[in-house]
Every structure is written in C-alpha cells, then in structure tokens.
Amino acid sequence: MAADRYDDTPRPRSGISLAKGPVAVLGFASLALGVLGFIFASRSFSFDAPSGTVSGTTFLGIEGNGWTWLAFAAAGLLLLLGSPIHWGAKSMAFIVGVVSVVGALISLSDGDDILGVVATNNWTTLIMGAGGAALIVLSMMPRVGRRRGGAPVATRHERDLDRDRDRDRDRDLDRDRDLDRDCDRELAEPTRETEPRFEREQVSTNGRATTTQGTLEDRR
C-alpha cells in the first residue's frame, strides 16, 4: 500500500520556469568566457589591493587578468549548478547578479580595476553590469502554465477529514453488526408455550359443586 503524502503548506504552482533556461545559457557563456580568457589571455594573479592598479591582456576586447577570468568562470559554474531547479536558478541568478552589478560600479569608480585585484576595461565593466542586471531580472521570473501529470498532494486538513469519515463508517458498521447479532440471538431462543388450563369440578363441604381453574399438572 502506497504511503499517503501530505503537506501543511499551500500547493506550489506547477508549470514552466522562465528562469531555468536563460540562467543556464548565461552560466554557460560566463563559464566559457572565463576558461577561454584564462587560456588565451593573461593568467597573472598579482594584485595590489585595495587602492593599487592592476592590468591584464584582452580577449575579444575584454581585458582581464587571472582573477577576472576566475570570477567569470566561478559565476558561470554557480549559475549552471543552480539552473536545473526553479528556485535554485532564481537564487543563484540574484546572488551572482548583485555581485556583478556591484563589481561593475566599483570598476566605474576605480577606472581600470576592481579594488586593485580584478583587471577590467570598459568592455569588461559593460559585460559585468549588463549581465548582472539581466540576472537580477531573471531572478524575479515566475512559472507559467500548468504541468500535467503531477501527483496530487493531500493537505493535512484533507487527511483529517478522510480519517473522520473512516471512523464514522467503522462505527456504523459495528452498530449494524451488533443489531444483527441481537436479532439472531432472539430468533434462536425457543418460544415458551403456555400450558393449557382446564376447569374441574370440586364438591364443597355443603354438597354444592364448584368449578375451579387448574393446569395440566393439577389435572394429573
């Protein structure tokens, strides 16, 4: 017998997620950019934090050093890991998006890097800002439509109602069985017959005959 499932929370909305697919695409692009940039551009991990200046080489017009490509690869990996689940995709998109937007703002303030660690240029800043804003928007995407074939989930209230109905039905069955048992017992008991009565004459002391009622035992 399959175990009943129940949940106290409202049923989640089923349907197609608008966040999982786009988050996975952006995650793959960011991961590929980080890996290719690390291969074909600067792989230096030198830094001069927090107020120094660092520089790197460009890949497809995007300047970066080892920290830059590592940041792109790590962001893409996190997005890919969260993308299979709706709430995971939204959570990772929001976290990575906020970090990217903050990094782009710091890059605009510093000009050539982020806190003397991550080398950037205008294209790097633009990609980080635009990508972060897109991820924040995707983190607010809902599900649409309805997915067919989902297994129903009984709430605790419905389970309690079913239990009460079962208890009432069992009580009615027990009462019916008791009534049937009493009826069978009454039918099985033999009917007590009434002995016939007869009249007999007695002679009184004064010689007058009187009639009295008596049973068969008296007659014998």
Coordinates of C-alpha atoms in Angstrom, one line a residue:
M1 CA 0.0 0.0 0.0
A2 CA 1.5 3.3 -1.0
A3 CA 2.1 5.8 1.8
D4 CA -0.1 8.9 1.9
R5 CA 1.7 12.2 1.3
Y6 CA 0.5 15.4 2.9
D7 CA 1.8 18.9 3.3
D8 CA 0.8 21.8 5.5
T9 CA 1.9 24.5 3.1
P10 CA -0.1 25.6 0.1
R11 CA 0.4 23.6 -3.1
P12 CA 3.3 25.1 -5.2
R13 CA 2.4 26.4 -8.7
S14 CA 3.3 23.9 -11.3
G15 CA 4.3 25.0 -14.8
I16 CA 7.2 26.0 -17.0
S17 CA 10.0 28.0 -15.4
L18 CA 11.0 31.2 -17.1
A19 CA 14.3 31.4 -15.2
K20 CA 16.0 28.0 -15.6
G21 CA 16.7 28.1 -19.3
P22 CA 18.1 31.7 -19.6
V23 CA 20.1 31.3 -16.4
A24 CA 21.7 28.1 -17.8
V25 CA 22.6 29.9 -21.0
L26 CA 24.2 32.9 -19.2
G27 CA 26.0 30.5 -16.9
F28 CA 27.5 28.5 -19.8
A29 CA 28.5 31.7 -21.6
S30 CA 30.2 33.1 -18.5
L31 CA 32.0 29.8 -17.8
A32 CA 33.2 29.6 -21.4
L33 CA 34.4 33.2 -21.3
G34 CA 36.4 32.6 -18.1
V35 CA 38.0 29.4 -19.4
L36 CA 38.9 30.8 -22.8
G37 CA 40.1 34.0 -21.3
F38 CA 42.4 32.2 -18.9
I39 CA 43.8 30.1 -21.8
F40 CA 44.3 32.9 -24.4
A41 CA 44.8 36.0 -22.2
S42 CA 46.7 36.9 -19.1
R43 CA 46.9 34.3 -16.3
S44 CA 48.5 36.6 -13.8
F45 CA 47.1 36.5 -10.2
S46 CA 49.1 39.5 -9.0
F47 CA 47.2 42.2 -7.1
D48 CA 47.7 45.5 -5.3
A49 CA 44.7 45.8 -3.0
P50 CA 42.9 47.8 -2.1
S51 CA 43.9 51.1 -3.8
G52 CA 46.6 49.9 -6.3
T53 CA 46.3 49.4 -10.0
V54 CA 46.5 46.1 -11.9
S55 CA 46.3 45.4 -15.6
G56 CA 45.8 42.4 -17.9
T57 CA 45.5 41.4 -21.5
T58 CA 42.5 41.4 -23.7
F59 CA 40.4 38.5 -25.1
L60 CA 37.7 39.5 -27.7
G61 CA 38.2 43.1 -26.5
I62 CA 37.6 42.2 -22.8
E63 CA 40.5 43.0 -20.6
G64 CA 41.3 40.8 -17.6
N65 CA 43.9 39.0 -15.6
G66 CA 43.7 35.7 -13.8
W67 CA 41.3 37.0 -11.2
T68 CA 39.0 38.3 -13.9
W69 CA 38.7 35.0 -15.7
L70 CA 38.4 33.2 -12.5
A71 CA 35.5 35.4 -11.5
F72 CA 33.7 34.8 -14.8
A73 CA 34.3 31.0 -14.6
A74 CA 33.1 30.8 -11.0
A75 CA 29.9 32.8 -11.7
G76 CA 29.1 30.6 -14.7
L77 CA 29.6 27.4 -12.7
L78 CA 27.3 28.6 -9.9
L79 CA 24.6 29.5 -12.4
L80 CA 24.9 26.1 -14.1
L81 CA 24.6 24.3 -10.8
G82 CA 21.5 26.2 -9.8
S83 CA 19.8 26.2 -13.2
P84 CA 18.2 22.7 -13.0
I85 CA 15.8 23.8 -10.2
H86 CA 13.4 26.8 -10.5
W87 CA 14.2 28.2 -7.0
G88 CA 17.9 27.4 -7.4
A89 CA 18.1 29.2 -10.7
K90 CA 16.4 32.3 -9.2
S91 CA 18.6 32.3 -6.1
M92 CA 21.9 31.9 -7.9
A93 CA 20.8 34.5 -10.5
F94 CA 20.1 37.0 -7.8
I95 CA 23.3 36.4 -5.9
V96 CA 25.6 36.5 -9.0
G97 CA 23.7 39.4 -10.5
V98 CA 24.1 41.6 -7.4
V99 CA 27.8 40.8 -7.1
S100 CA 28.3 41.5 -10.8
V101 CA 26.5 44.9 -10.6
V102 CA 28.4 45.9 -7.5
G103 CA 31.7 44.9 -9.3
A104 CA 30.8 47.0 -12.3
L105 CA 30.0 50.0 -10.2
I106 CA 33.4 49.7 -8.4
S107 CA 35.1 49.3 -11.7
L108 CA 33.5 52.5 -12.9
S109 CA 34.7 54.3 -9.8
D110 CA 38.3 52.9 -10.0
G111 CA 38.6 53.2 -13.7
D112 CA 40.9 50.3 -14.6
D113 CA 40.3 47.6 -12.0
I114 CA 38.2 46.5 -9.0
L115 CA 40.0 47.2 -5.7
G116 CA 43.4 46.6 -7.1
V117 CA 42.6 42.9 -7.7
V118 CA 40.5 42.3 -10.8
A119 CA 41.7 43.9 -14.0
T120 CA 39.0 45.5 -16.2
N121 CA 38.3 47.9 -19.1
N122 CA 35.2 49.4 -20.4
W123 CA 34.0 46.2 -22.2
T124 CA 34.6 44.2 -19.0
T125 CA 32.6 46.7 -17.0
L126 CA 29.8 46.7 -19.6
I127 CA 29.5 42.9 -19.7
M128 CA 29.5 42.7 -15.9
G129 CA 26.9 45.4 -15.4
A130 CA 24.6 44.2 -18.2
G131 CA 24.9 40.6 -17.3
G132 CA 24.3 41.3 -13.6
A133 CA 21.2 43.4 -14.4
A134 CA 19.8 40.6 -16.6
L135 CA 20.4 38.1 -13.9
I136 CA 18.5 40.2 -11.3
V137 CA 15.6 40.4 -13.7
L138 CA 15.7 36.6 -14.3
S139 CA 15.6 36.1 -10.5
M140 CA 12.1 37.5 -10.5
M141 CA 10.7 35.3 -13.3
P142 CA 7.8 33.1 -12.3
R143 CA 6.5 29.8 -13.6
V144 CA 3.8 29.9 -16.3
G145 CA 1.3 27.4 -17.5
R146 CA 0.5 24.1 -15.8
R147 CA 2.4 20.9 -15.9
R148 CA 0.3 17.8 -16.5
G149 CA 0.7 14.5 -14.7
G150 CA 1.7 15.8 -11.3
A151 CA 0.9 13.6 -8.4
P152 CA -1.8 15.1 -6.1
V153 CA -0.6 16.1 -2.6
A154 CA -3.1 15.8 0.2
T155 CA -3.1 18.5 2.8
R156 CA -3.3 17.7 6.5
H157 CA -6.9 19.1 6.6
E158 CA -8.0 16.7 3.8
R159 CA -6.2 13.8 5.6
D160 CA -8.1 14.6 8.9
L161 CA -11.4 14.7 7.0
D162 CA -10.7 11.3 5.5
R163 CA -9.8 9.9 8.8
D164 CA -13.1 11.2 10.4
R165 CA -15.1 9.7 7.6
D166 CA -13.4 6.3 8.0
R167 CA -14.0 6.4 11.8
D168 CA -17.7 7.2 11.3
R169 CA -18.1 4.4 8.7
D170 CA -16.4 1.9 11.1
R171 CA -18.7 3.0 13.9
D172 CA -21.8 2.4 11.7
L173 CA -20.6 -1.0 10.7
D174 CA -20.0 -2.0 14.3
R175 CA -23.5 -0.8 15.3
D176 CA -25.1 -2.8 12.4
R177 CA -23.2 -5.9 13.4
D178 CA -24.4 -5.6 17.0
L179 CA -28.0 -5.2 15.8
D180 CA -27.8 -8.3 13.6
R181 CA -26.3 -10.3 16.4
D182 CA -29.1 -9.3 18.8
C183 CA -31.7 -10.3 16.2
D184 CA -30.1 -13.7 15.6
R185 CA -30.0 -14.3 19.4
E186 CA -33.7 -13.5 19.7
L187 CA -34.6 -15.8 16.8
A188 CA -32.5 -18.7 18.2
E189 CA -34.3 -18.7 21.7
P190 CA -37.2 -21.2 21.8
T191 CA -40.7 -19.8 22.3
R192 CA -42.1 -20.7 25.7
E193 CA -45.6 -22.3 25.3
T194 CA -48.3 -21.6 27.7
E195 CA -49.7 -24.7 29.3
P196 CA -53.5 -25.2 28.7
R197 CA -55.8 -24.7 31.6
F198 CA -58.9 -26.7 32.3
E199 CA -61.8 -26.5 34.5
R200 CA -62.6 -29.1 37.1
E201 CA -65.4 -29.5 39.5
Q202 CA -65.0 -29.7 43.1
V203 CA -67.6 -30.7 45.7
S204 CA -67.7 -28.3 48.6
T205 CA -68.5 -29.4 52.1
N206 CA -72.0 -28.3 51.7
G207 CA -72.6 -30.7 48.8
R208 CA -72.6 -28.0 46.1
A209 CA -70.4 -28.5 43.0
T210 CA -67.9 -25.7 42.2
T211 CA -65.8 -25.2 39.1
T212 CA -62.1 -24.2 39.5
Q213 CA -59.3 -23.4 37.1
G214 CA -56.3 -25.6 37.0
T215 CA -53.2 -26.5 34.9
L216 CA -52.4 -29.8 33.3
E217 CA -50.1 -30.6 36.3
D218 CA -53.1 -30.2 38.7
R219 CA -55.1 -32.5 36.5
R220 CA -52.5 -35.2 36.7

